[in-house]
Tab-separated table of C-alpha atoms and ligand atoms in Angstrom:
chain	number	residue	atom	x	y	z
A	17	MET	CA	-9.604	-6.266	-10.701
A	18	VAL	CA	-12.666	-8.475	-10.362
A	19	ASN	CA	-13.554	-9.808	-6.951
A	20	ALA	CA	-13.943	-13.500	-6.170
A	21	HIS	CA	-17.751	-13.382	-6.340
A	22	GLN	CA	-17.773	-11.866	-9.841
A	23	GLN	CA	-15.261	-14.462	-10.968
A	24	PHE	CA	-17.461	-17.302	-9.754
A	25	SER	CA	-20.462	-15.821	-11.572
A	26	PHE	CA	-18.369	-15.624	-14.706
A	27	SER	CA	-17.424	-19.321	-14.439
A	28	PHE	CA	-21.065	-20.258	-13.957
A	29	PHE	CA	-22.077	-18.205	-17.003
A	30	THR	CA	-19.472	-20.082	-19.069
A	31	PHE	CA	-20.766	-23.405	-17.788
A	32	GLU	CA	-24.408	-22.619	-18.723
A	33	HIS	CA	-23.390	-21.746	-22.236
A	34	GLN	CA	-21.351	-24.906	-22.517
A	35	GLN	CA	-24.525	-26.965	-21.895
A	36	SER	CA	-26.373	-25.419	-24.835
A	37	LEU	CA	-23.602	-26.213	-27.319
A	38	PHE	CA	-24.557	-29.807	-27.914
A	39	MET	CA	-27.127	-28.837	-30.503
A	40	PHE	CA	-24.342	-27.536	-32.831
A	41	ASN	CA	-22.420	-29.676	-35.320
A	42	SER	CA	-19.138	-31.192	-34.147
A	43	SER	CA	-16.713	-28.834	-35.956
A	44	LEU	CA	-18.424	-25.724	-34.722
A	45	ARG	CA	-18.708	-27.406	-31.366
A	46	ARG	CA	-14.947	-28.060	-31.300
A	47	GLN	CA	-14.228	-24.396	-32.041
A	48	LEU	CA	-16.621	-23.314	-29.358
A	49	VAL	CA	-15.140	-25.786	-26.888
A	50	ILE	CA	-11.691	-24.276	-27.595
A	51	PHE	CA	-13.162	-20.815	-27.098
A	52	ILE	CA	-14.740	-21.884	-23.816
A	53	PHE	CA	-11.470	-23.482	-22.750
A	54	ALA	CA	-9.737	-20.156	-23.444
A	55	LEU	CA	-12.424	-18.321	-21.458
A	56	THR	CA	-12.083	-20.773	-18.578
A	57	SER	CA	-8.286	-20.377	-18.582
A	58	PHE	CA	-8.747	-16.621	-18.532
A	59	THR	CA	-11.136	-16.994	-15.608
A	60	LEU	CA	-8.616	-19.162	-13.749
A	61	THR	CA	-5.848	-16.629	-14.390
A	62	ALA	CA	-8.041	-13.756	-13.218
A	63	GLN	CA	-8.994	-15.786	-10.146
A	64	THR	CA	-5.415	-16.050	-8.998
A	65	VAL	CA	-5.631	-12.689	-7.184
A	66	GLN	CA	-8.053	-12.647	-4.263
A	67	GLU	CA	-8.153	-9.313	-2.477
A	68	PRO	CA	-9.525	-9.842	1.050
A	69	THR	CA	-12.920	-8.239	1.546
A	70	SER	CA	-12.767	-4.755	3.042
A	71	THR	CA	-16.505	-4.281	3.671
A	72	ALA	CA	-15.683	-3.817	7.372
A	73	HIS	CA	-13.570	-0.802	6.356
A	74	PRO	CA	-15.649	1.552	4.170
A	75	GLU	CA	-13.146	4.304	5.120
A	76	TRP	CA	-10.479	2.489	3.118
A	77	SER	CA	-12.205	3.334	-0.171
A	78	ARG	CA	-14.161	6.478	0.826
A	79	PRO	CA	-12.842	9.434	-1.232
A	80	PHE	CA	-10.971	12.234	0.487
A	81	PRO	CA	-9.971	15.574	-1.046
A	82	PRO	CA	-6.218	15.723	-1.753
A	83	PHE	CA	-4.163	18.442	-0.065
A	84	ARG	CA	-0.672	19.825	0.365
A	85	ILE	CA	0.941	18.542	3.585
A	86	ALA	CA	4.209	20.521	3.467
A	87	GLY	CA	6.409	21.819	0.656
A	88	ASN	CA	6.387	19.299	-2.194
A	89	LEU	CA	4.580	16.570	-0.186
A	90	TYR	CA	0.880	15.973	-0.889
A	91	TYR	CA	-1.812	13.621	0.439
A	92	VAL	CA	-3.519	11.782	-2.457
A	93	GLY	CA	-4.964	8.759	-0.618
A	94	THR	CA	-8.472	7.744	0.415
A	95	TRP	CA	-10.154	8.626	3.725
A	96	ASP	CA	-7.904	6.210	5.601
A	97	LEU	CA	-5.408	4.613	3.212
A	98	ALA	CA	-2.665	7.201	2.965
A	99	CYS	CA	-0.908	7.693	-0.377
A	100	TYR	CA	1.727	10.384	-0.741
A	101	LEU	CA	2.867	12.322	-3.780
A	102	VAL	CA	6.311	13.942	-3.719
A	103	THR	CA	6.716	16.334	-6.630
A	104	THR	CA	10.186	16.980	-8.044
A	105	THR	CA	11.857	18.794	-10.931
A	106	LYS	CA	12.283	15.430	-12.749
A	107	GLY	CA	8.847	13.816	-12.374
A	108	ASN	CA	7.021	12.687	-9.251
A	109	ILE	CA	7.157	9.961	-6.616
A	110	LEU	CA	4.071	8.064	-5.391
A	111	ILE	CA	4.221	6.247	-2.052
A	112	ASN	CA	1.457	3.584	-1.576
A	113	THR	CA	-1.697	3.021	-3.632
A	114	GLY	CA	-4.533	1.820	-1.389
A	115	LEU	CA	-6.821	-1.000	-2.602
A	116	ALA	CA	-6.892	-2.448	-6.128
A	117	ALA	CA	-9.942	-0.328	-6.968
A	118	SER	CA	-8.288	2.927	-5.823
A	119	ALA	CA	-6.155	3.618	-8.925
A	120	SER	CA	-8.638	6.002	-10.582
A	121	GLN	CA	-9.269	7.822	-7.287
A	122	ILE	CA	-5.528	8.436	-6.830
A	123	LYS	CA	-5.234	9.610	-10.440
A	124	SER	CA	-8.132	12.079	-9.928
A	125	SER	CA	-6.598	13.348	-6.674
A	126	ILE	CA	-3.230	13.986	-8.333
A	127	GLU	CA	-4.921	15.801	-11.221
A	128	ALA	CA	-7.135	17.830	-8.847
A	129	LEU	CA	-3.931	19.208	-7.302
A	130	GLY	CA	-2.810	20.316	-10.762
A	131	PHE	CA	-0.190	17.605	-11.372
A	132	ARG	CA	0.028	15.062	-14.180
A	133	PHE	CA	-0.586	11.442	-13.219
A	134	PHE	CA	1.754	10.350	-16.007
A	135	ASP	CA	4.600	12.350	-14.437
A	136	ILE	CA	4.936	9.620	-11.768
A	137	LYS	CA	8.431	8.221	-12.350
A	138	LEU	CA	9.092	6.381	-9.103
A	139	LEU	CA	6.850	4.155	-6.962
A	140	LEU	CA	7.518	3.295	-3.316
A	141	THR	CA	5.568	1.561	-0.571
A	142	THR	CA	5.615	1.452	3.221
A	143	GLN	CA	4.478	-2.200	3.355
A	144	ALA	CA	3.399	-4.944	0.963
A	145	HIS	CA	-0.151	-5.515	2.158
A	146	PHE	CA	-3.150	-5.324	-0.194
A	147	ASP	CA	-4.476	-2.140	1.449
A	148	HIS	CA	-1.312	-0.217	0.512
A	149	LEU	CA	-0.156	-1.978	-2.649
A	150	GLY	CA	-3.459	-3.120	-4.220
A	151	ALA	CA	-3.306	-0.771	-7.221
A	152	MET	CA	0.490	-0.746	-7.595
A	153	ALA	CA	0.595	-3.120	-10.585
A	154	THR	CA	-2.100	-1.093	-12.372
A	155	ILE	CA	-0.444	2.274	-11.673
A	156	LYS	CA	2.943	0.892	-12.731
A	157	LYS	CA	1.442	-0.295	-16.046
A	158	MET	CA	-0.363	3.031	-16.572
A	159	THR	CA	2.656	5.254	-15.871
A	160	GLY	CA	5.658	3.068	-16.726
A	161	ALA	CA	7.211	4.219	-13.416
A	162	LYS	CA	9.898	2.176	-11.626
A	163	LEU	CA	9.211	0.434	-8.308
A	164	TRP	CA	11.909	0.456	-5.646
A	165	VAL	CA	11.372	-1.591	-2.483
A	166	ASN	CA	13.150	-2.412	0.751
A	167	GLY	CA	15.154	-5.618	0.057
A	168	PRO	CA	13.338	-7.969	2.487
A	169	GLU	CA	9.985	-6.925	0.935
A	170	ALA	CA	10.893	-7.882	-2.647
A	171	ALA	CA	9.698	-11.511	-2.574
A	172	VAL	CA	6.239	-10.610	-1.215
A	173	VAL	CA	5.823	-7.695	-3.655
A	174	SER	CA	6.726	-9.987	-6.567
A	175	ASP	CA	4.363	-12.809	-5.560
A	176	GLY	CA	1.375	-10.618	-4.632
A	177	GLY	CA	1.604	-11.408	-0.920
A	178	ARG	CA	1.392	-15.169	-1.493
A	179	SER	CA	4.431	-15.742	0.735
A	180	ASP	CA	3.514	-13.159	3.410
A	181	TYR	CA	4.422	-14.796	6.741
A	182	ALA	CA	1.185	-13.822	8.503
A	183	MET	CA	-1.430	-13.129	5.811
A	184	GLY	CA	-0.174	-15.369	3.014
A	185	THR	CA	-2.620	-18.110	2.016
A	186	GLY	CA	-0.744	-19.355	-1.031
A	187	VAL	CA	-2.969	-17.174	-3.250
A	188	PRO	CA	-1.854	-13.615	-4.145
A	189	PHE	CA	-3.953	-10.978	-2.327
A	190	PHE	CA	-2.799	-8.159	-4.596
A	191	GLU	CA	-1.574	-8.213	-8.177
A	192	PRO	CA	2.135	-9.157	-8.158
A	193	VAL	CA	4.406	-6.263	-9.137
A	194	LYS	CA	7.842	-6.360	-10.758
A	195	VAL	CA	10.489	-4.813	-8.517
A	196	ASP	CA	13.028	-2.631	-10.363
A	197	SER	CA	15.489	-1.877	-7.581
A	198	LEU	CA	16.232	-2.948	-4.004
A	199	LEU	CA	16.828	-0.525	-1.146
A	200	LYS	CA	18.527	-1.049	2.199
A	201	HIS	CA	18.240	0.758	5.529
A	202	GLY	CA	19.533	4.316	5.294
A	203	ASP	CA	19.575	4.466	1.486
A	204	THR	CA	19.029	7.883	-0.030
A	205	ILE	CA	16.468	8.107	-2.818
A	206	LYS	CA	17.002	11.035	-5.184
A	207	LEU	CA	14.762	12.191	-7.996
A	208	GLY	CA	15.197	15.705	-9.365
A	209	ASP	CA	15.445	18.033	-6.379
A	210	ALA	CA	13.784	15.589	-3.941
A	211	VAL	CA	15.742	13.576	-1.387
A	212	LEU	CA	14.229	10.845	0.809
A	213	VAL	CA	15.913	8.413	3.176
A	214	MET	CA	14.467	4.890	3.443
A	215	LEU	CA	14.367	3.449	6.968
A	216	SER	CA	13.814	-0.294	7.270
A	217	HIS	CA	11.207	-0.877	10.009
A	218	PRO	CA	10.430	-4.602	9.786
A	219	GLY	CA	7.980	-6.631	11.867
A	220	HIS	CA	4.560	-5.772	10.443
A	221	THR	CA	5.981	-7.211	7.214
A	222	LYS	CA	9.581	-8.358	6.686
A	223	GLY	CA	10.371	-5.212	4.702
A	224	SER	CA	8.053	-2.571	6.182
A	225	CYS	CA	9.701	0.818	6.006
A	226	SER	CA	9.380	4.523	6.703
A	227	TYR	CA	10.751	7.527	4.809
A	228	LEU	CA	12.321	10.766	5.950
A	229	LEU	CA	11.852	13.636	3.528
A	230	LYS	CA	13.447	17.074	3.607
A	231	THR	CA	11.131	19.605	2.066
A	232	ARG	CA	10.699	23.363	2.034
A	233	ASP	CA	7.907	25.788	1.384
A	234	GLU	CA	7.848	29.582	0.969
A	235	LYS	CA	8.795	30.005	4.658
A	236	ARG	CA	11.099	27.236	5.891
A	237	TRP	CA	12.529	23.727	5.707
A	238	TYR	CA	10.828	20.697	7.273
A	239	THR	CA	11.933	17.142	7.953
A	240	VAL	CA	8.863	14.960	7.467
A	241	LEU	CA	8.592	11.356	8.656
A	242	ILE	CA	6.274	9.093	6.677
A	243	ALA	CA	6.034	6.361	9.287
A	244	ASN	CA	5.017	2.734	8.989
A	245	LEU	CA	3.884	1.952	12.522
A	246	PRO	CA	4.898	-1.534	13.735
A	247	THR	CA	1.461	-2.992	14.473
A	248	ILE	CA	1.342	-6.740	15.124
A	249	VAL	CA	-0.308	-8.879	12.459
A	250	THR	CA	0.369	-12.442	13.594
A	251	GLU	CA	-1.904	-14.145	16.099
A	252	LYS	CA	0.735	-16.807	16.721
A	253	LYS	CA	3.384	-16.588	19.404
A	254	PHE	CA	6.510	-15.052	17.864
A	255	ALA	CA	8.409	-18.307	18.523
A	256	ASP	CA	5.816	-20.232	16.490
A	257	GLU	CA	6.128	-17.881	13.497
A	258	THR	CA	8.391	-20.297	11.606
A	259	ASP	CA	8.090	-18.308	8.358
A	260	TYR	CA	9.732	-15.330	10.096
A	261	PRO	CA	12.257	-16.600	12.660
A	262	GLY	CA	13.693	-13.156	13.535
A	263	ILE	CA	10.341	-11.433	14.019
A	264	ALA	CA	10.635	-10.511	17.728
A	265	LYS	CA	14.137	-9.064	17.256
A	266	ASP	CA	13.015	-7.134	14.176
A	267	TYR	CA	10.168	-5.484	16.117
A	268	ALA	CA	12.607	-4.589	18.916
A	269	LYS	CA	15.007	-2.983	16.416
A	270	THR	CA	12.147	-1.113	14.754
A	271	PHE	CA	10.944	0.343	18.089
A	272	ALA	CA	14.496	1.462	18.923
A	273	SER	CA	14.953	3.045	15.473
A	274	MET	CA	11.589	4.803	15.507
A	275	LYS	CA	12.104	6.254	18.989
A	276	SER	CA	15.479	7.699	17.942
A	277	LEU	CA	14.185	9.637	14.925
A	278	ASN	CA	14.166	13.408	14.735
A	279	PHE	CA	11.608	15.182	12.559
A	280	ASP	CA	9.379	18.245	12.439
A	281	LEU	CA	6.196	16.670	11.034
A	282	TRP	CA	4.901	13.116	10.854
A	283	VAL	CA	2.286	11.161	8.911
A	284	ALA	CA	1.748	7.401	8.497
A	285	SER	CA	0.431	4.555	6.311
A	286	HIS	CA	-3.132	4.955	7.677
A	287	ALA	CA	-4.742	8.386	8.225
A	288	SER	CA	-6.206	7.092	11.500
A	289	GLN	CA	-2.691	6.324	12.798
A	290	PHE	CA	-1.628	9.975	12.776
A	291	GLY	CA	-5.050	11.484	13.473
A	292	LEU	CA	-5.437	13.179	10.089
A	293	HIS	CA	-9.162	13.853	10.494
A	294	ARG	CA	-8.668	15.289	13.974
A	295	LYS	CA	-5.815	17.520	12.814
A	296	ARG	CA	-7.214	18.753	9.523
A	297	LYS	CA	-10.680	19.244	7.964
A	298	PRO	CA	-11.162	18.966	4.180
A	299	ARG	CA	-11.488	22.718	3.558
A	300	ASP	CA	-8.693	23.849	5.858
A	301	LYS	CA	-5.958	26.039	4.405
A	302	TYR	CA	-2.358	24.897	3.941
A	303	ASN	CA	-0.889	24.519	7.418
A	304	PRO	CA	2.006	22.083	7.886
A	305	ALA	CA	2.105	22.877	11.620
A	306	VAL	CA	-0.919	20.663	12.305
A	307	PHE	CA	1.366	17.683	11.626
A	308	ASN	CA	3.944	18.899	14.127
A	309	ASP	CA	3.017	16.385	16.827
A	310	ARG	CA	5.944	14.648	18.496
A	311	ALA	CA	3.800	13.817	21.544
A	312	GLY	CA	1.200	12.015	19.406
A	313	TYR	CA	3.971	10.056	17.690
A	314	ASP	CA	5.662	9.090	20.971
A	315	LYS	CA	2.332	7.913	22.379
A	316	ALA	CA	1.534	5.854	19.258
A	317	ILE	CA	4.937	4.145	19.464
A	318	ALA	CA	4.671	3.598	23.253
A	319	ASP	CA	1.188	2.045	22.890
A	320	LEU	CA	2.435	-0.310	20.171
A	321	GLN	CA	5.462	-1.250	22.224
A	322	LYS	CA	3.140	-2.236	25.109
A	323	GLN	CA	1.207	-4.482	22.692
A	324	TYR	CA	4.483	-5.954	21.506
A	325	GLU	CA	5.621	-6.659	25.068
A	326	ALA	CA	2.260	-8.264	25.887
A	327	HIS	CA	2.624	-10.439	22.791
A	328	LEU	CA	6.160	-11.425	23.900
A	329	LYS	CA	4.760	-12.588	27.266
A	330	LYS	CA	2.641	-15.154	25.413
A	331	GLN	CA	5.897	-17.028	24.717
B	8	LIG	ZN1	-0.526	-4.037	6.855
């Protein structure tokens, strides 16, 4: 995807060339005008997606070596934008994609682990923001995989974030993606021998969600939580968030659900949220136990709940 600056340069280039046309005869000029019109339309179409700048977050695009987390669950994201690959006997599942420009990095990471990128059959996301869904449209086109989303997230996924209650500006901030199937809280997702449960954890977006995965390695079974932590996006008072009337109640439900979960290992949408770089260095051997950290999870949730309660007091 081209960024806004490149698109403007492209428009300017077109304009300059338009000025020099007047020396041609009228028929040729008409053809060229049509051609320029087509180019301009293309430019306008391309301009309709405006990914917010992430220059303040170089860690979002910095490469990170992929690794096996536990059993058939692998980390294939960037330094901070977590993407997860779940391998199965009937093709693979990819959860999240990072930024629009991250598609080739994810593909390389999957291949470096010895898997085929084109074996991705199912696409999932933890939340429809550009830093987790930016390359989803591209990866869906490349692989032909199906995209299943939590029901309340479908509209935002389909319009590229245009209608996002907090970040929506009327212009898509990631390429809109066609949704193939809707999920609801507690739904079981099965592909081959893999089983995941989708947990609706709204607030951050209307359809933010987490996944519980049962997986086993050579030694034992693990229940792994891929958590979407309920950070607060809106700067408005909850009562003033007219595009999301139930927001405060949704956060409250999400905190209650997240505190009640049982799991052996946990990871999250951002590497920084679960302390990936503190827990594991790039050359470390396979060791699922480093993600066995209930205390870290409880603290992360408690800290966010304090922020939520402070935000409520603004009412
Ligand atoms: Zn987000």
